Amino acid sequence: MKLFNQNDVDRRALADATIAIIGYGSQGRAHADNLKDSGFNVIVGARAGGRGATRAAEFGHTVMEPADAAARADLIALLVPDMAQQAVYEQAIAPGLQAGNTLLFAHGFSILYGRVTPPADVDVVMIAPKAPGDLVRREFERGRGVPCLLAVEQDASGKAQARALAYADGLGGAHAGVLETTFREETETDLFGEQAVLCGGVSELVCKGFETLVEAGYQPEVAYFECLHELKLIVDLLQEGGLSKMHDFISETAKFGDFVSGPRVVDERSKDNMRAVLKDIQDGTFAREWILENQAGLPRYKAMWRQDLEHPIEKTGEGLRARMAWLDPTHNQRKAAS
């Protein structure tokens, strides 16, 4: 493992560079704002009249159409959603790319799966903060940062890594550490984590646990507390100190139940399914399926999303969360009333 910190950063690598942030969504906004506050010359590429352009201008950024921003920049950060990157690159970035430019991504999907193919005379790098954009910004404002992953796919200038490190430092990432990886490793592990554990795995585990208790005759409100609400308490312990801290803070009864029942729920068959998920990511099956789904207008995606929102755990949760003043009472009361 190679881990960079502030001592490894040469801020001169981007000292005279113009950085174009293409897209002012969750990550784009955090990147642009942090880099500007770090003293870099930042411009934002966003559609005139759009929400992103309006918000960027309110922060004090120079805002222009994506093609104009890309043509003026030395480093172009392509931070629009994955499925939009190919069109934005081809229409707004590729025509103005010059030899020696740096093209930066925060996720490797478009490069790994051939959606974007830059010319050989530009640097292609990745800086991927390991947090949502809102947290990237909040930690920066506190004088800290979140860890970042760094990858160099193409080093045409001989300075690609130095430029990427300077960019990461501008985000605040060098405070927490910048871990070297590859586009392939970042993309495949990120997709796997989302699908098998963080999003797909957790949401299915929660829903199946809730269904099991309700089908056995228990109150849905009690099942909600046990299978969803208290999950945050455990996740916080895991994030703060791993398995050891979780074990230190749960009861002896919970700990014994963990040891004897956890492997019954998530067993070798579950792991075989995880291996199958990973294989689909590695061989491009998932990427092809997701690309085709977008091209078809997202019919399955929308149906599955609607199915999730109609699950009984959502109705139960809306009513309970509306009474939890420490959350977002306005949001939750509005949801419960709708």
Short mmCIF file of C-alpha atoms in Angstrom, two decimals:
data_model
loop_
_atom_site.label_atom_id
_atom_site.label_comp_id
_atom_site.label_asym_id
_atom_site.label_seq_id
_atom_site.Cartn_x
_atom_site.Cartn_y
_atom_site.Cartn_z
CA MET A 1 0.00 0.00 0.00
CA LYS A 2 1.32 3.44 -0.95
CA LEU A 3 -0.19 6.25 1.09
CA PHE A 4 0.61 9.89 0.34
CA ASN A 5 0.27 12.79 2.76
CA GLN A 6 0.91 16.54 2.67
CA ASN A 7 4.68 16.02 2.74
CA ASP A 8 4.42 14.33 -0.67
CA VAL A 9 2.50 17.18 -2.32
CA ASP A 10 4.08 19.68 -4.69
CA ARG A 11 1.50 22.47 -4.95
CA ARG A 12 3.55 23.99 -7.78
CA ALA A 13 2.29 21.20 -10.04
CA LEU A 14 -0.96 23.14 -10.48
CA ALA A 15 0.19 26.60 -9.42
CA ASP A 16 -0.41 28.25 -12.79
CA ALA A 17 -3.10 25.89 -14.02
CA THR A 18 -6.71 26.66 -14.78
CA ILE A 19 -8.95 23.91 -13.41
CA ALA A 20 -12.35 23.34 -15.03
CA ILE A 21 -14.91 21.48 -12.95
CA ILE A 22 -17.46 20.05 -15.38
CA GLY A 23 -20.63 19.45 -13.42
CA TYR A 24 -21.64 21.18 -10.18
CA GLY A 25 -23.54 18.39 -8.47
CA SER A 26 -22.64 16.66 -5.20
CA GLN A 27 -18.96 15.95 -5.92
CA GLY A 28 -18.49 18.77 -8.43
CA ARG A 29 -19.66 21.40 -6.00
CA ALA A 30 -17.38 20.15 -3.22
CA HIS A 31 -14.38 19.91 -5.56
CA ALA A 32 -14.91 23.37 -7.04
CA ASP A 33 -15.55 25.11 -3.72
CA ASN A 34 -12.66 23.43 -1.90
CA LEU A 35 -10.18 24.07 -4.72
CA LYS A 36 -11.23 27.73 -4.97
CA ASP A 37 -10.85 28.19 -1.21
CA SER A 38 -7.44 26.51 -1.46
CA GLY A 39 -6.29 29.24 -3.83
CA PHE A 40 -6.50 27.42 -7.17
CA ASN A 41 -7.78 29.05 -10.34
CA VAL A 42 -11.14 27.32 -10.80
CA ILE A 43 -13.83 27.72 -13.43
CA VAL A 44 -17.10 25.77 -13.53
CA GLY A 45 -18.63 24.26 -16.64
CA ALA A 46 -22.41 24.05 -16.31
CA ARG A 47 -25.41 24.68 -18.54
CA ALA A 48 -26.59 28.27 -18.51
CA GLY A 49 -29.77 28.66 -16.51
CA GLY A 50 -29.40 25.31 -14.78
CA ARG A 51 -29.41 24.81 -11.03
CA GLY A 52 -25.71 23.99 -10.98
CA ALA A 53 -24.75 27.14 -12.86
CA THR A 54 -26.89 29.27 -10.54
CA ARG A 55 -25.42 27.77 -7.38
CA ALA A 56 -21.86 28.01 -8.69
CA ALA A 57 -22.32 31.68 -9.53
CA GLU A 58 -23.77 32.33 -6.07
CA PHE A 59 -20.58 30.90 -4.55
CA GLY A 60 -18.52 33.28 -6.67
CA HIS A 61 -17.25 30.91 -9.33
CA THR A 62 -16.65 31.92 -12.93
CA VAL A 63 -19.29 29.88 -14.77
CA MET A 64 -19.47 29.11 -18.48
CA GLU A 65 -20.77 26.47 -20.83
CA PRO A 66 -18.93 23.13 -20.38
CA ALA A 67 -17.24 23.31 -23.81
CA ASP A 68 -15.93 26.82 -23.14
CA ALA A 69 -14.67 25.89 -19.69
CA ALA A 70 -12.91 22.75 -20.97
CA ALA A 71 -11.25 24.64 -23.83
CA ARG A 72 -9.80 27.21 -21.40
CA ALA A 73 -8.54 24.73 -18.83
CA ASP A 74 -5.29 22.90 -18.24
CA LEU A 75 -6.97 20.32 -15.99
CA ILE A 76 -10.52 19.21 -16.73
CA ALA A 77 -12.39 17.33 -13.99
CA LEU A 78 -15.31 15.40 -15.49
CA LEU A 79 -17.72 15.14 -12.57
CA VAL A 80 -21.11 14.62 -14.19
CA PRO A 81 -22.92 11.28 -13.56
CA ASP A 82 -21.40 8.15 -15.11
CA MET A 83 -24.03 7.72 -17.80
CA ALA A 84 -23.71 11.34 -18.93
CA GLN A 85 -19.92 11.34 -19.17
CA GLN A 86 -19.57 9.89 -22.66
CA ALA A 87 -21.82 12.51 -24.27
CA VAL A 88 -20.33 15.39 -22.28
CA TYR A 89 -16.81 14.26 -23.13
CA GLU A 90 -17.50 13.85 -26.84
CA GLN A 91 -19.51 17.05 -27.23
CA ALA A 92 -17.87 19.45 -24.80
CA ILE A 93 -14.40 18.24 -23.85
CA ALA A 94 -12.78 16.30 -26.68
CA PRO A 95 -12.99 19.14 -29.24
CA GLY A 96 -10.94 21.47 -27.03
CA LEU A 97 -8.44 19.02 -25.52
CA GLN A 98 -4.82 19.96 -26.08
CA ALA A 99 -1.61 18.00 -25.67
CA GLY A 100 -0.41 18.22 -22.09
CA ASN A 101 -3.88 18.70 -20.60
CA THR A 102 -4.98 16.60 -17.65
CA LEU A 103 -8.33 14.81 -17.65
CA LEU A 104 -9.47 13.92 -14.13
CA PHE A 105 -12.23 11.60 -12.91
CA ALA A 106 -13.64 10.84 -9.46
CA HIS A 107 -14.67 7.30 -10.48
CA GLY A 108 -13.18 4.99 -13.08
CA PHE A 109 -16.32 3.63 -14.77
CA SER A 110 -16.06 5.57 -18.04
CA ILE A 111 -12.39 4.76 -18.57
CA LEU A 112 -12.49 1.12 -17.50
CA TYR A 113 -15.48 0.25 -19.67
CA GLY A 114 -14.35 2.26 -22.69
CA ARG A 115 -17.03 4.94 -22.55
CA VAL A 116 -14.36 7.64 -22.76
CA THR A 117 -11.13 7.15 -24.72
CA PRO A 118 -8.80 10.15 -24.33
CA PRO A 119 -5.98 10.81 -26.81
CA ALA A 120 -2.50 9.57 -25.92
CA ASP A 121 -1.05 13.05 -25.39
CA VAL A 122 -3.10 13.96 -22.29
CA ASP A 123 -2.78 12.82 -18.68
CA VAL A 124 -5.65 10.70 -17.36
CA VAL A 125 -5.91 10.58 -13.57
CA MET A 126 -8.41 9.92 -10.82
CA ILE A 127 -8.95 11.47 -7.41
CA ALA A 128 -11.83 9.74 -5.65
CA PRO A 129 -12.77 11.11 -2.22
CA LYS A 130 -14.19 8.34 -0.07
CA ALA A 131 -17.21 10.32 1.05
CA PRO A 132 -20.27 12.06 -0.40
CA GLY A 133 -19.67 15.60 -1.63
CA ASP A 134 -21.39 17.20 1.35
CA LEU A 135 -18.97 15.52 3.75
CA VAL A 136 -15.98 16.39 1.54
CA ARG A 137 -16.97 20.04 1.89
CA ARG A 138 -17.79 19.92 5.60
CA GLU A 139 -14.52 18.26 6.55
CA PHE A 140 -12.60 20.82 4.48
CA GLU A 141 -14.37 23.68 6.27
CA ARG A 142 -13.28 22.15 9.57
CA GLY A 143 -9.67 22.25 8.42
CA ARG A 144 -9.56 18.53 7.83
CA GLY A 145 -10.30 16.25 4.89
CA VAL A 146 -11.53 12.82 3.83
CA PRO A 147 -9.26 10.08 2.46
CA CYS A 148 -8.89 9.94 -1.32
CA LEU A 149 -7.91 7.31 -3.84
CA LEU A 150 -5.41 8.29 -6.54
CA ALA A 151 -4.88 6.52 -9.86
CA VAL A 152 -2.86 7.37 -12.95
CA GLU A 153 -4.15 5.70 -16.11
CA GLN A 154 -2.05 7.70 -18.57
CA ASP A 155 1.01 9.85 -17.86
CA ALA A 156 1.73 11.80 -21.03
CA SER A 157 3.41 14.74 -19.30
CA GLY A 158 5.50 12.88 -16.75
CA LYS A 159 3.73 15.01 -14.11
CA ALA A 160 0.38 13.24 -13.86
CA GLN A 161 0.85 11.95 -10.33
CA ALA A 162 2.13 15.30 -9.04
CA ARG A 163 -0.86 17.10 -10.56
CA ALA A 164 -3.30 14.59 -9.10
CA LEU A 165 -1.71 14.89 -5.64
CA ALA A 166 -1.89 18.69 -5.77
CA TYR A 167 -5.56 18.42 -6.73
CA ALA A 168 -6.24 15.99 -3.86
CA ASP A 169 -4.49 18.33 -1.45
CA GLY A 170 -6.70 21.19 -2.67
CA LEU A 171 -9.72 19.10 -1.68
CA GLY A 172 -8.27 18.51 1.79
CA GLY A 173 -7.54 14.86 1.02
CA ALA A 174 -3.84 14.93 1.87
CA HIS A 175 -4.77 15.70 5.49
CA ALA A 176 -6.42 12.29 5.77
CA GLY A 177 -4.19 10.42 3.29
CA VAL A 178 -4.24 9.64 -0.42
CA LEU A 179 -4.06 5.94 -1.26
CA GLU A 180 -2.62 4.83 -4.60
CA THR A 181 -4.79 2.47 -6.65
CA THR A 182 -5.72 1.83 -10.30
CA PHE A 183 -8.79 2.72 -12.35
CA ARG A 184 -9.70 -0.97 -12.49
CA GLU A 185 -9.30 -1.62 -8.78
CA GLU A 186 -11.25 1.50 -7.76
CA THR A 187 -14.11 0.85 -10.17
CA GLU A 188 -14.53 -2.85 -9.50
CA THR A 189 -14.29 -2.56 -5.72
CA ASP A 190 -16.57 0.48 -5.63
CA LEU A 191 -19.27 -1.23 -7.69
CA PHE A 192 -18.93 -4.43 -5.67
CA GLY A 193 -19.17 -2.58 -2.34
CA GLU A 194 -22.29 -0.73 -3.46
CA GLN A 195 -24.01 -3.84 -4.78
CA ALA A 196 -23.02 -6.59 -2.37
CA VAL A 197 -22.67 -4.70 0.92
CA LEU A 198 -23.34 -0.98 1.27
CA CYS A 199 -26.54 -0.54 -0.74
CA GLY A 200 -27.84 -3.77 -2.23
CA GLY A 201 -26.67 -6.07 0.54
CA VAL A 202 -27.72 -3.88 3.46
CA SER A 203 -31.11 -2.86 2.06
CA GLU A 204 -32.03 -6.47 1.27
CA LEU A 205 -30.85 -7.65 4.69
CA VAL A 206 -32.92 -4.94 6.41
CA CYS A 207 -36.05 -5.64 4.38
CA LYS A 208 -35.82 -9.40 4.72
CA GLY A 209 -35.34 -9.09 8.49
CA PHE A 210 -38.34 -6.74 8.74
CA GLU A 211 -40.49 -9.12 6.67
CA THR A 212 -39.47 -12.12 8.80
CA LEU A 213 -40.57 -10.43 12.03
CA VAL A 214 -43.83 -9.03 10.65
CA GLU A 215 -44.77 -12.35 9.03
CA ALA A 216 -44.20 -13.97 12.45
CA GLY A 217 -46.81 -11.65 13.97
CA TYR A 218 -44.67 -8.90 15.51
CA GLN A 219 -45.65 -5.23 15.24
CA PRO A 220 -44.12 -3.55 12.18
CA GLU A 221 -43.06 -0.57 14.30
CA VAL A 222 -41.03 -2.81 16.60
CA ALA A 223 -39.59 -4.67 13.61
CA TYR A 224 -38.59 -1.32 12.07
CA PHE A 225 -36.67 -0.30 15.18
CA GLU A 226 -34.85 -3.62 15.42
CA CYS A 227 -33.97 -4.07 11.74
CA LEU A 228 -33.46 -0.52 10.42
CA HIS A 229 -33.42 2.23 13.04
CA GLU A 230 -30.72 0.72 15.23
CA LEU A 231 -28.50 -0.11 12.25
CA LYS A 232 -26.91 3.35 12.41
CA LEU A 233 -25.74 2.70 15.97
CA ILE A 234 -23.86 -0.40 14.86
CA VAL A 235 -22.49 1.16 11.67
CA ASP A 236 -21.16 4.13 13.64
CA LEU A 237 -19.29 1.77 15.96
CA LEU A 238 -17.90 -0.19 13.03
CA GLN A 239 -16.72 2.97 11.28
CA GLU A 240 -15.13 4.41 14.41
CA GLY A 241 -13.28 1.31 15.55
CA GLY A 242 -13.98 -1.75 13.43
CA LEU A 243 -15.30 -5.04 14.76
CA SER A 244 -13.40 -4.62 18.02
CA LYS A 245 -15.21 -1.40 19.00
CA MET A 246 -18.56 -2.86 18.06
CA HIS A 247 -17.88 -5.87 20.26
CA ASP A 248 -16.77 -3.61 23.10
CA PHE A 249 -20.04 -1.64 23.04
CA ILE A 250 -22.70 -4.31 22.49
CA SER A 251 -23.98 -6.67 25.16
CA GLU A 252 -22.57 -10.12 25.81
CA THR A 253 -25.88 -11.57 24.60
CA ALA A 254 -25.67 -9.59 21.33
CA LYS A 255 -22.09 -10.65 20.89
CA PHE A 256 -22.85 -14.35 21.32
CA GLY A 257 -25.81 -14.02 18.93
CA ASP A 258 -23.45 -12.37 16.42
CA PHE A 259 -21.04 -15.29 16.61
CA VAL A 260 -23.57 -18.13 16.32
CA SER A 261 -26.23 -16.63 14.02
CA GLY A 262 -24.39 -14.26 11.69
CA PRO A 263 -22.79 -17.11 9.70
CA ARG A 264 -26.23 -18.78 9.39
CA VAL A 265 -27.66 -15.72 7.62
CA VAL A 266 -24.66 -14.71 5.53
CA ASP A 267 -23.12 -18.07 4.72
CA GLU A 268 -20.99 -19.63 2.00
CA ARG A 269 -23.94 -19.55 -0.39
CA SER A 270 -24.13 -15.80 0.18
CA LYS A 271 -20.42 -15.55 -0.52
CA ASP A 272 -20.86 -17.54 -3.73
CA ASN A 273 -23.48 -15.02 -4.79
CA MET A 274 -21.06 -12.22 -3.96
CA ARG A 275 -18.45 -13.87 -6.17
CA ALA A 276 -21.01 -13.96 -8.99
CA VAL A 277 -21.74 -10.26 -8.51
CA LEU A 278 -18.02 -9.52 -8.64
CA LYS A 279 -17.59 -11.61 -11.78
CA ASP A 280 -20.34 -9.64 -13.54
CA ILE A 281 -18.50 -6.44 -12.63
CA GLN A 282 -15.11 -7.76 -13.71
CA ASP A 283 -16.21 -9.09 -17.09
CA GLY A 284 -18.32 -6.05 -17.95
CA THR A 285 -21.74 -7.75 -17.69
CA PHE A 286 -23.04 -5.23 -15.16
CA ALA A 287 -21.71 -2.25 -17.11
CA ARG A 288 -23.33 -3.47 -20.34
CA GLU A 289 -26.62 -4.09 -18.55
CA TRP A 290 -26.59 -0.62 -16.97
CA ILE A 291 -25.69 1.10 -20.24
CA LEU A 292 -28.46 -0.74 -22.12
CA GLU A 293 -30.94 0.07 -19.35
CA ASN A 294 -30.17 3.77 -19.78
CA GLN A 295 -30.48 3.54 -23.54
CA ALA A 296 -33.91 1.92 -23.13
CA GLY A 297 -35.18 4.75 -20.93
CA LEU A 298 -34.70 3.02 -17.54
CA PRO A 299 -37.91 0.90 -17.45
CA ARG A 300 -36.58 -1.80 -15.06
CA TYR A 301 -34.71 0.76 -12.98
CA LYS A 302 -37.86 2.83 -12.45
CA ALA A 303 -39.99 -0.24 -11.69
CA MET A 304 -37.50 -1.56 -9.11
CA TRP A 305 -37.17 1.90 -7.54
CA ARG A 306 -40.95 2.15 -7.23
CA GLN A 307 -41.07 -1.35 -5.72
CA ASP A 308 -38.51 -0.30 -3.08
CA LEU A 309 -40.48 2.82 -2.17
CA GLU A 310 -43.69 0.81 -1.83
CA HIS A 311 -42.19 -1.71 0.61
CA PRO A 312 -44.12 -1.77 3.92
CA ILE A 313 -40.96 -0.80 5.82
CA GLU A 314 -41.12 2.61 4.10
CA LYS A 315 -44.67 3.33 5.26
CA THR A 316 -43.84 2.22 8.79
CA GLY A 317 -40.65 4.27 8.80
CA GLU A 318 -42.31 7.46 7.56
CA GLY A 319 -44.67 7.52 10.51
CA LEU A 320 -41.95 6.78 13.06
CA ARG A 321 -39.37 9.18 11.64
CA ALA A 322 -41.90 12.03 11.69
CA ARG A 323 -41.73 11.78 15.48
CA MET A 324 -37.93 11.80 15.65
CA ALA A 325 -37.16 15.48 16.15
CA TRP A 326 -33.40 14.92 16.03
CA LEU A 327 -33.61 13.90 12.37
CA ASP A 328 -35.20 16.31 9.85
CA PRO A 329 -38.68 16.85 11.23
CA THR A 330 -39.85 19.08 8.37
CA HIS A 331 -38.82 16.53 5.76
CA ASN A 332 -40.17 13.54 7.66
CA GLN A 333 -43.49 15.14 8.58
CA ARG A 334 -43.99 16.16 4.96
CA LYS A 335 -43.22 12.61 3.80
CA ALA A 336 -45.56 11.11 6.39
CA ALA A 337 -48.42 13.40 5.34
CA SER A 338 -48.03 12.70 1.60
#
